[in-house]
Coordinates of C-alpha atoms in Angstrom, one line a residue:
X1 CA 24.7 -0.6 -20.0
X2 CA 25.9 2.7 -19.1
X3 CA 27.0 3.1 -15.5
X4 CA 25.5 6.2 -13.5
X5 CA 26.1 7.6 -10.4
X6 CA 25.5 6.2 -6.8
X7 CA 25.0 7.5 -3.4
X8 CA 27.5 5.0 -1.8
X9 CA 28.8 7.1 0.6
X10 CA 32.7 5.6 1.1
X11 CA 34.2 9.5 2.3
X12 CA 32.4 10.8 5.6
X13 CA 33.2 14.3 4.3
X14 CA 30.9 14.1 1.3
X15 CA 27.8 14.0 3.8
X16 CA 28.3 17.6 4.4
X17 CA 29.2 18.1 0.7
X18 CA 27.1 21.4 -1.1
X19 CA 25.6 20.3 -4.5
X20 CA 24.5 23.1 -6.8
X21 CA 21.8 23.1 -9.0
X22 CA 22.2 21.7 -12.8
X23 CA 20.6 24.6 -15.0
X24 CA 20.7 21.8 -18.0
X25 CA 19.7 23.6 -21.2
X26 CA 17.9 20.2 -22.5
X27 CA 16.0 17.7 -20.4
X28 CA 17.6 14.6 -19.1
X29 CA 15.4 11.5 -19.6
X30 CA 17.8 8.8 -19.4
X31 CA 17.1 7.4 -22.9
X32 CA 19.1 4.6 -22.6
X33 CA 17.1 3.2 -19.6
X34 CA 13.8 4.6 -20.7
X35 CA 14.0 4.2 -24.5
X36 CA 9.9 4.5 -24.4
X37 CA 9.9 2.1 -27.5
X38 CA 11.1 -1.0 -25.5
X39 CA 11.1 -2.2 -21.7
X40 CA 12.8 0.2 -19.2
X41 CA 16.1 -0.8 -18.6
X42 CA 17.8 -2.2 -15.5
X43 CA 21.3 -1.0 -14.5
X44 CA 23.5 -2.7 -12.2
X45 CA 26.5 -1.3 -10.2
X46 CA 28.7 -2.8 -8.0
X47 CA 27.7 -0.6 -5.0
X48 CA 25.9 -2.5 -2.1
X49 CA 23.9 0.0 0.6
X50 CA 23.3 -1.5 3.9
X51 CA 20.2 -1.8 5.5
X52 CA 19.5 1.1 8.3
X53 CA 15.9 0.1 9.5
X54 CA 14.7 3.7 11.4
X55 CA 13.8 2.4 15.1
X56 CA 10.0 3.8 14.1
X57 CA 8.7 3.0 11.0
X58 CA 4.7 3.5 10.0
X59 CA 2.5 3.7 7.4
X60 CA -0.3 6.8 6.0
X61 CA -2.5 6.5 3.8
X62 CA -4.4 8.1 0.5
X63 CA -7.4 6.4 0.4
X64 CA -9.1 9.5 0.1
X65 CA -6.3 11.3 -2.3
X66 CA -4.9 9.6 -4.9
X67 CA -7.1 6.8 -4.1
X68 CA -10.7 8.7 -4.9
X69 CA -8.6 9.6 -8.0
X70 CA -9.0 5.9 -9.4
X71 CA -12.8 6.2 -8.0
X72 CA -16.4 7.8 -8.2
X73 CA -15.9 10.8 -6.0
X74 CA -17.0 9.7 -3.0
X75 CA -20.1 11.3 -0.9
X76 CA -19.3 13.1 2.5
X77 CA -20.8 10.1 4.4
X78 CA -18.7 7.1 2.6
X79 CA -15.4 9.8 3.5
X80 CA -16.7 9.5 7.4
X81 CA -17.3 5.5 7.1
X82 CA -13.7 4.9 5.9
X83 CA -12.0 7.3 8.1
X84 CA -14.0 5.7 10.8
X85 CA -12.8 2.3 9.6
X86 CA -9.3 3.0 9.2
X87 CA -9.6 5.0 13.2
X88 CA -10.8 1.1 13.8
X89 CA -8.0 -0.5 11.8
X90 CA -5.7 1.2 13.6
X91 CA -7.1 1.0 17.2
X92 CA -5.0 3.9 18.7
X93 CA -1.8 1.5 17.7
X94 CA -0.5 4.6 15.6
X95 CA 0.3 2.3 12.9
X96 CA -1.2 3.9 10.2
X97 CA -0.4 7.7 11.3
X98 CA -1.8 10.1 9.1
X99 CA -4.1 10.4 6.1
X100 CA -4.7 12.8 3.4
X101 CA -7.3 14.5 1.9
X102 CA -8.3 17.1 -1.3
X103 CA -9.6 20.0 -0.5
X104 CA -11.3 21.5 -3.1
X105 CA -15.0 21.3 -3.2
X106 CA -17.4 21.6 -0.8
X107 CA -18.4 18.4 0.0
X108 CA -14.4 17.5 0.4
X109 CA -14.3 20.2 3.0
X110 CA -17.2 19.5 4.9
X111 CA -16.1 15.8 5.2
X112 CA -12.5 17.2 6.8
X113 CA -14.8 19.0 9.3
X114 CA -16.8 15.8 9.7
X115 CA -13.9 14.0 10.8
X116 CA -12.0 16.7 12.3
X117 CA -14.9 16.6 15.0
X118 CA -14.5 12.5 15.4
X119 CA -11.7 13.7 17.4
X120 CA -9.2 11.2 16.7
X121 CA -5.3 11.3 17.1
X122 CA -5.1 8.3 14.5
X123 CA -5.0 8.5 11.8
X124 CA -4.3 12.3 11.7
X125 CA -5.9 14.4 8.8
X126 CA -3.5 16.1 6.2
X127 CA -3.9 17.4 3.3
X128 CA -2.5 17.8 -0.3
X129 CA -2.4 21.0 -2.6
X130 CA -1.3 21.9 -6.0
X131 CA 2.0 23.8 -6.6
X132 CA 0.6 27.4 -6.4
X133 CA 0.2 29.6 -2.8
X134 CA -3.6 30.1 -3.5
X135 CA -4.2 26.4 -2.6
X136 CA -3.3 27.4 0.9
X137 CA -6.0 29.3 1.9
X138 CA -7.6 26.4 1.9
X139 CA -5.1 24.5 4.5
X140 CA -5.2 27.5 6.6
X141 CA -9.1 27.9 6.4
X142 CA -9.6 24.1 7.7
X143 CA -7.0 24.9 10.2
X144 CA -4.4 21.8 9.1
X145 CA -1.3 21.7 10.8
X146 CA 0.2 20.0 7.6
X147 CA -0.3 19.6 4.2
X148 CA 1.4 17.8 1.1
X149 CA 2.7 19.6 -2.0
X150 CA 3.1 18.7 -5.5
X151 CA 6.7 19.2 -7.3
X152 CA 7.5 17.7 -10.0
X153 CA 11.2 16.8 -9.8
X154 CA 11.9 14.8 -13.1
X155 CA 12.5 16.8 -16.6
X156 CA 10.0 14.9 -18.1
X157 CA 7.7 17.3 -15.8
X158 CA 10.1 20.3 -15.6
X159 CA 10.6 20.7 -18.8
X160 CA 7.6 19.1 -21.0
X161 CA 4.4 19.5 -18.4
X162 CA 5.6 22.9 -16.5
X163 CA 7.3 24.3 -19.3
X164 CA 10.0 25.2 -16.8
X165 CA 13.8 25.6 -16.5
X166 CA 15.0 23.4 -13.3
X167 CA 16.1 26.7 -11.9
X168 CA 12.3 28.4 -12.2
X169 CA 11.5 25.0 -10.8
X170 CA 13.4 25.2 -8.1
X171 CA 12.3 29.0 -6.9
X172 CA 8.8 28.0 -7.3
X173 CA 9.2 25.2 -5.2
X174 CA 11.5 26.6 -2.4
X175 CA 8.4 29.9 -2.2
X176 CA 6.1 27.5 -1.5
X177 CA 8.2 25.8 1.5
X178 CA 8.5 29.1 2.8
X179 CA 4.5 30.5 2.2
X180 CA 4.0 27.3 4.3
X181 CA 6.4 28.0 6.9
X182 CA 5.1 31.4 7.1
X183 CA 1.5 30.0 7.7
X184 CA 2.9 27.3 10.6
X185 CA 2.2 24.7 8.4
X186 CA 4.3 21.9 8.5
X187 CA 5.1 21.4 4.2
X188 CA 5.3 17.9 2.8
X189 CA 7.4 18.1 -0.2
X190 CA 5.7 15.5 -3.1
X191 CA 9.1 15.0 -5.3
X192 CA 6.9 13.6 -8.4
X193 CA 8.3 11.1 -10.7
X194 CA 11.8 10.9 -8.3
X195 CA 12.8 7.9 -10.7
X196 CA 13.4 9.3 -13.7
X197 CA 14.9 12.9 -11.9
X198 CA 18.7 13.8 -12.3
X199 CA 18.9 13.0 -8.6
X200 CA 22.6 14.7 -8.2
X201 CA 21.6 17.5 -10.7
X202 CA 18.4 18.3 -9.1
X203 CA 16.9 16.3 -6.2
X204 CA 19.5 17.1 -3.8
X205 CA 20.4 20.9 -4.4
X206 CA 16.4 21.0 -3.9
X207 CA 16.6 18.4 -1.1
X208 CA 19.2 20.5 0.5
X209 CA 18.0 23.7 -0.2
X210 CA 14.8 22.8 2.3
X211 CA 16.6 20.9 5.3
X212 CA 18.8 24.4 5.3
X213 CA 15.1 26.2 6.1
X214 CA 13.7 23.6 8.3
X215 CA 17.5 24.0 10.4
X216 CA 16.5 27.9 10.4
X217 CA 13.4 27.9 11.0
X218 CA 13.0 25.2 13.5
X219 CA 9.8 23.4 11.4
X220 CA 9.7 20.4 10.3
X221 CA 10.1 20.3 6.5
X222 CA 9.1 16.3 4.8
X223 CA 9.8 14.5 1.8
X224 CA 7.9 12.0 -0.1
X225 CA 9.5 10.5 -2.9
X226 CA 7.3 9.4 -5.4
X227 CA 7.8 6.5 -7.6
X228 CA 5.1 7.9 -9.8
X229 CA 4.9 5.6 -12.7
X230 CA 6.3 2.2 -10.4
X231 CA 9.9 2.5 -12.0
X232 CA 11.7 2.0 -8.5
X233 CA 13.7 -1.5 -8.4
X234 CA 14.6 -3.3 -4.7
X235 CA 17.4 -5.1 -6.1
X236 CA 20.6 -4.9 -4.3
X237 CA 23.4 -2.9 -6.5
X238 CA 20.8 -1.2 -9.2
X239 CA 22.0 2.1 -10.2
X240 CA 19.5 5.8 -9.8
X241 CA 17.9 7.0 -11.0
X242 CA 15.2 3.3 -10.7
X243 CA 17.1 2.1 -7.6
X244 CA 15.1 2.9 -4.1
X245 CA 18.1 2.0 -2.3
X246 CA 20.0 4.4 -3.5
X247 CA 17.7 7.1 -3.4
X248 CA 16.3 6.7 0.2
X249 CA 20.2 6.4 1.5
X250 CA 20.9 9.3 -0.7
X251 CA 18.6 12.0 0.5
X252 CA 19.3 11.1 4.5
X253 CA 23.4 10.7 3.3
X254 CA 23.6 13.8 0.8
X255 CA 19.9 15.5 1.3
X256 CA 20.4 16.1 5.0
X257 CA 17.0 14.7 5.5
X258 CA 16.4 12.7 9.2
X259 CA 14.7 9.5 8.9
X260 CA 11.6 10.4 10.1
X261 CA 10.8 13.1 7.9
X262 CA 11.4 10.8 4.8
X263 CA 8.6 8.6 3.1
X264 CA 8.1 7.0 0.3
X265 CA 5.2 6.8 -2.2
X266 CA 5.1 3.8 -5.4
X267 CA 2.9 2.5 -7.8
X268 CA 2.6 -1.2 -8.9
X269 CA 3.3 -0.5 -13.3
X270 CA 5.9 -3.4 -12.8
X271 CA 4.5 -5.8 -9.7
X272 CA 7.2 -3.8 -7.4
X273 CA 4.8 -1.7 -5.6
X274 CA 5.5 -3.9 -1.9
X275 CA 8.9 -4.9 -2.2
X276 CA 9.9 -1.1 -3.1
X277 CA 7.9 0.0 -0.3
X278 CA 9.7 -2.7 2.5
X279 CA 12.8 -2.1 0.6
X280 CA 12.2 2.0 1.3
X281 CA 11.7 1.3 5.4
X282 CA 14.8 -0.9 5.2
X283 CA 16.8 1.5 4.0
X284 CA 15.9 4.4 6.5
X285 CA 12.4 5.4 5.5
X286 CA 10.5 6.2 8.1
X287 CA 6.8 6.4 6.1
X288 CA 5.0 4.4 3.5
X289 CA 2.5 5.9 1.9
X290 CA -0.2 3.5 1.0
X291 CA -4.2 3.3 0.3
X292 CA -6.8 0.4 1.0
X293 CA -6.7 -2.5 -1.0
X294 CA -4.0 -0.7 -3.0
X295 CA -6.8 1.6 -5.1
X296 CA -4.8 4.2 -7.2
X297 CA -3.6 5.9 -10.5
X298 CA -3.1 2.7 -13.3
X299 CA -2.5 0.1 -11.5
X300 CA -2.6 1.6 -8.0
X301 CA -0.9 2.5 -4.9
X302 CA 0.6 0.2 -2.2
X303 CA -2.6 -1.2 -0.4
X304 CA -2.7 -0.7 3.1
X305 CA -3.4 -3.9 3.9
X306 CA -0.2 -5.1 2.5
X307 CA 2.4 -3.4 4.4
X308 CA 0.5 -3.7 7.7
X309 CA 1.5 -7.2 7.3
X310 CA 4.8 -6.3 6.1
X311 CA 4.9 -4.2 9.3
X312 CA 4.0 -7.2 11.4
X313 CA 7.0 -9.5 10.1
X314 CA 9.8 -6.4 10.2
X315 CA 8.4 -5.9 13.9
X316 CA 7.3 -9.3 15.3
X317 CA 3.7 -7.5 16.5
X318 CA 1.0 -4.9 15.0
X319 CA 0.5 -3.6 18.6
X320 CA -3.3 -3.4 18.5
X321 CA -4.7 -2.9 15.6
X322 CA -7.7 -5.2 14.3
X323 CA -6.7 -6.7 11.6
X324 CA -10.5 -8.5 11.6
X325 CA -11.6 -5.4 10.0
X326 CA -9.7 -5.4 6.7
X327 CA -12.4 -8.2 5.5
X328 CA -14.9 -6.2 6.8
X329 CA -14.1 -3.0 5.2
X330 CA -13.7 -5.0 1.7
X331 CA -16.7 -6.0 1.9
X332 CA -17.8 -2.6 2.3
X333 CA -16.4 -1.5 -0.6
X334 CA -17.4 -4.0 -3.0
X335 CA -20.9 -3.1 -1.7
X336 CA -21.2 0.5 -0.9
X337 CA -19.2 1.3 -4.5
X338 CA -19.2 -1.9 -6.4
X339 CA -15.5 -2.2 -6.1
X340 CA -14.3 -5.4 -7.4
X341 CA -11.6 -7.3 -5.3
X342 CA -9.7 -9.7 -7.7
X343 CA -10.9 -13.6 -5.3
X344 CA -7.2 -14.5 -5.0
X345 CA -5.9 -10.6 -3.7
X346 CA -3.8 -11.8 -0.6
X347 CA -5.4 -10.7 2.9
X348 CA -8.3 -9.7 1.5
X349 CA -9.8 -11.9 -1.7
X350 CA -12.9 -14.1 -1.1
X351 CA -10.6 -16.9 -1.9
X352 CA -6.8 -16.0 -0.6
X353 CA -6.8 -18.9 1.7
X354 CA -9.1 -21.1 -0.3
X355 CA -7.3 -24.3 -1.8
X356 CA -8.7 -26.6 -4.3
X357 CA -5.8 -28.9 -4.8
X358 CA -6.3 -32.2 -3.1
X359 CA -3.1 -33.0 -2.1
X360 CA -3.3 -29.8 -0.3
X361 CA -6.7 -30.3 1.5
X362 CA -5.0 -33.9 2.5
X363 CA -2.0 -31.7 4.2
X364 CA -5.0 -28.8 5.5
X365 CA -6.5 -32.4 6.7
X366 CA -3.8 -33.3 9.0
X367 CA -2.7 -29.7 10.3
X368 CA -3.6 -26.8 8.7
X369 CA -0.7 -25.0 9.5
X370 CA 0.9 -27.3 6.7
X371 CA -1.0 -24.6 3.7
X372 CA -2.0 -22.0 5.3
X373 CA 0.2 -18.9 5.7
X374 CA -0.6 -18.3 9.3
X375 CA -3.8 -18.3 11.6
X376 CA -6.1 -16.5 9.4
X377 CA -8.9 -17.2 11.0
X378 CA -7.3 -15.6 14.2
X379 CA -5.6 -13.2 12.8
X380 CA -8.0 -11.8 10.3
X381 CA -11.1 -13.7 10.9
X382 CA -11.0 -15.6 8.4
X383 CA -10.8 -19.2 8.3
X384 CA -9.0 -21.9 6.0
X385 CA -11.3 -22.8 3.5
X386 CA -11.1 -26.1 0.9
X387 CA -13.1 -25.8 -2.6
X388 CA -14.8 -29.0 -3.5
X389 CA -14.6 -30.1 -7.3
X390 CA -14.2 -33.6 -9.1
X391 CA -10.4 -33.6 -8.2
X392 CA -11.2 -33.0 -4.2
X393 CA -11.6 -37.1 -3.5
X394 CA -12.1 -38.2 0.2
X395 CA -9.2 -35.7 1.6
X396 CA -10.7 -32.4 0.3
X397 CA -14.1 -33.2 1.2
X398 CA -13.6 -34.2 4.7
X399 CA -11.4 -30.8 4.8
X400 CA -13.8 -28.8 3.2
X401 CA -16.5 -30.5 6.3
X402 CA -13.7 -29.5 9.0
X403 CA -12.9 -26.2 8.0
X404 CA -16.6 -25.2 7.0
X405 CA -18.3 -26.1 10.6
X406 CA -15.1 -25.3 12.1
X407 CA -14.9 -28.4 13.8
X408 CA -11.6 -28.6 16.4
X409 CA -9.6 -31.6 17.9
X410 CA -11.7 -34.9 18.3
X411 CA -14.8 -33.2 16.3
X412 CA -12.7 -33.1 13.5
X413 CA -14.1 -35.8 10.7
X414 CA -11.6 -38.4 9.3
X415 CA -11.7 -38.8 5.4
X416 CA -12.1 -42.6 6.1
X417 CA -15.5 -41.9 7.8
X418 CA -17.5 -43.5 5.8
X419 CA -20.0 -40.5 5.5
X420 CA -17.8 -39.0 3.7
X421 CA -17.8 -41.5 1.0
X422 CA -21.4 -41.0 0.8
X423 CA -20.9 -37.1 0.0
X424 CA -18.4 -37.8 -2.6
X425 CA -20.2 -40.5 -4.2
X426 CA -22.8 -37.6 -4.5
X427 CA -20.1 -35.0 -5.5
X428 CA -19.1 -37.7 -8.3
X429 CA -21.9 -37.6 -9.9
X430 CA -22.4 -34.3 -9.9
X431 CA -19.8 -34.1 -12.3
X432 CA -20.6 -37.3 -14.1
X433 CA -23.4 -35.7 -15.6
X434 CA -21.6 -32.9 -16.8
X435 CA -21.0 -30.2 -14.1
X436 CA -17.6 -28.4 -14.6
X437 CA -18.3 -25.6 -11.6
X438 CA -16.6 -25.5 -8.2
X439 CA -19.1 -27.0 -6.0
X440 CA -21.1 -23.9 -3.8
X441 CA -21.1 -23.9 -0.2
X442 CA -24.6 -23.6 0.0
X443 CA -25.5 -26.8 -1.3
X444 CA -22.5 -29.0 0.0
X445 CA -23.7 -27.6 3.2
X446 CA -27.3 -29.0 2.8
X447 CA -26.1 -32.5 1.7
X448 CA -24.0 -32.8 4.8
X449 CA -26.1 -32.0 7.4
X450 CA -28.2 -34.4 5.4
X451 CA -25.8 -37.1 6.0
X452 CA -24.1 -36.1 9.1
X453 CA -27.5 -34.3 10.6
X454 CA -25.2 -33.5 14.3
X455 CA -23.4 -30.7 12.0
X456 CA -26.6 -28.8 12.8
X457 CA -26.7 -28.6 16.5
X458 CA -22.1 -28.2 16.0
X459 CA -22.7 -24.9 14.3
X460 CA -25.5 -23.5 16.4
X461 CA -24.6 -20.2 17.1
X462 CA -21.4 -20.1 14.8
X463 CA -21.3 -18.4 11.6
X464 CA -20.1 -21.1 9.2
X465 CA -17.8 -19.5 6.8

């Protein structure tokens, strides 16, 4: 393949280097990585960028952005409930900072007042405008302090959706950084489709052009690159315009642009949506831009869920926050909107600590730190849980008893007991006489109290699972 440029940075005086805008006549697509008729291509370089971890690193959110986009629009009081829930979530540990909302009807508005009057500092309310100066009427009017703007930075939107030279481009967006200014709004630059853009031929003129007015002007200008259509790669020595390595080191090295005003935005069209995102904060992003349970354009955003987690192993802690609520608030959405949660979604899915493998439920048995990924039952209140079916034997059931009643230390049930035999000779014929389903809860609950009837009085007062 073709090699492109990099943003390896091996000459101290390039950092300070001026790059001018690339008037190009003809849009640059980068046919020969995105042929369209076949897979996009990978490129490889031998460049390596070290990791630069910014010393604070958090996470917004667009639940109620691009998010609601992938929804029915939601109603003013669902808006509240979620922002309530993520003000929970978040339990003043400033983890998930801000979030962002649309502005343009009615009931939008009067759920940004809504929550304005919750009076929370987490997560703060932003919002997000078009690329035209009426839209910010609308910021001022609510009285935001910031708001997000769109710009479309590759020439697949330059050229073929704005009908615009890279130059017109350009002015456009630089008079909306400044309408902002003028308004003591803090703009958040949206640098659409940032892997496909001619990142030395436009990104970083435009990149530059706005740190110079945030230097004069003393505001704060931020820029989220968007890996629109999930193109980014974390791979170690891929080549722009795909690679997030090189583009997060490029616009702090060559864009001028400080850590924390930098963050980063995916999609998951090729499974990369988390590693791009870690792979952003490792390499000097300060924000990642994310939305619960990843709900988004195609095949989403970066759920929220996800890189709280991600947060917790890069930082040893989440402060705070309660994580308990993420099962909570999924519930909430498959009920309040009828949102479907695929079972085995990690964190979140009715069954992403369930095993049915009785091997496993012999290891869950002994300890079950053996299969299970931590303390999920601590951590996010949700217990280790072992399916029963005709491949369980002895092992799985007396598992699926433990971990059910939640019995602890000497309570616990040996699979030897012969009790236990008795429920799988039951569970045996079950499936003797045809049954091919996972056996429910529900009734494996009934047939052991049956046989072990002390269960009853064990569990009074506990929720079994």
């Amino acid at each position: 393949m073709k090699k492109v440029q990099s943003t390896q940075n091996n000459d101290p005086k390039l950092a300070t280097k001026k790059f001018m805008l690339k008037n190009e006549e003809q849009p640059k697509l980068f046919k020969d990585i995105f042929p369209y008729s076949e897979i996009p291509k990978i490129v490889f370089g031998s460049e390596q960028i070290p990791m630069s971890i910014p010393e604070d690193i958090w996470i917004t959110d667009t639940t109620f952005r691009d998010g609601q986009q992938s929804m029915d629009t939601y109603t003013e009081k669902q808006i509240v409930k979620i922002f309530d829930y993520l003000h929970r979530l978040d339990n003043n540990s400033g983890i998930i900072r801000q979030t962002e909302f649309f502005l343009y009807t009615e009931k939008d508005r009067n759920a940004v007042k809504k929550c304005l009057a919750r009076g929370y500092k987490f997560p703060e309310i932003t919002s997000w405008i078009r690329a035209n100066k009426e839209d910010f009427k609308l910021v001022k009017d609510m009285g935001l302090k910031e708001t997000g703007m769109l710009m479309s930075c590759s020439d697949y939107h330059i050229f073929k959706k704005l009908n615009k030279t890279r130059q017109e481009a350009m002015d456009l967006y630089v008079s909306l950084v400044e309408e902002a200014i003028e308004n003591g709004i803090t703009p958040r630059c949206h640098l659409e489709d940032i892997t496909r853009a001619d990142f030395f031929g436009f990104v970083i003129p435009l990149v530059q052009r706005f740190m110079e007015i945030s230097k004069k002007s003393g505001i704060k200008i931020k820029i989220r690159a968007c890996d629109t259509l999930g193109l980014g790669l974390p791979y170690s020595g891929t080549e722009l315009p795909r690679s997030v390595q090189h583009i997060i080191n490029g616009l702090i090295v060559y864009g001028g642009v400080p850590s924390e005003y930098l963050e980063w935005h995916g999609h998951n069209d090729f499974y990369n949506v988390v590693p791009n995102a870690t792979t952003a904060w490792l390499h000097g992003c300060a924000a990642i831009n994310t939305s619960l349970f990843g709900i988004g354009e195609r095949t989403g955003n970066c759920p929220l869920e996800a890189m709280i987690i991600e947060y917790g192993q890069l930082r040893g802690n989440v402060k705070n926050m309660n994580l308990k609520l993420i099962s909570e608030i999924g519930k909430y959405f498959e009920g309040e909107f009828k949102y479907s949660i695929p079972p085995k979604t990690p964190f979140v899915g009715s069954e992403f600590n369930v095993t049915r493998a009785g091997i496993h439920a012999d290891g869950i048995l002994k300890d079950e730190e053996i299969y299970n990924i931590f303390d999920t039952e601590k951590i996010l209140g949700r217990p280790i849980v072992v399916a029963v079916n005709e491949h369980s034997g002895h092992a799985g059931i007396a598992a699926w008893v433990n971990t059910y009643f939640r019995l602890k230390g000497t309570d616990k049930i040996s699979k030897k007991d012969k009790r236990i035999n008795i429920i799988k000779d039951w569970v045996d014929e079950q499936y003797e006489t045809g049954r091919t389903t996972v056996m429910k809860s529900e009734e494996l609950e009934l047939i052991t109290k049956k046989i072990i009837p002390e269960l009853h009085v064990k569990v009074q007062g506990t929720e079994a699972c």
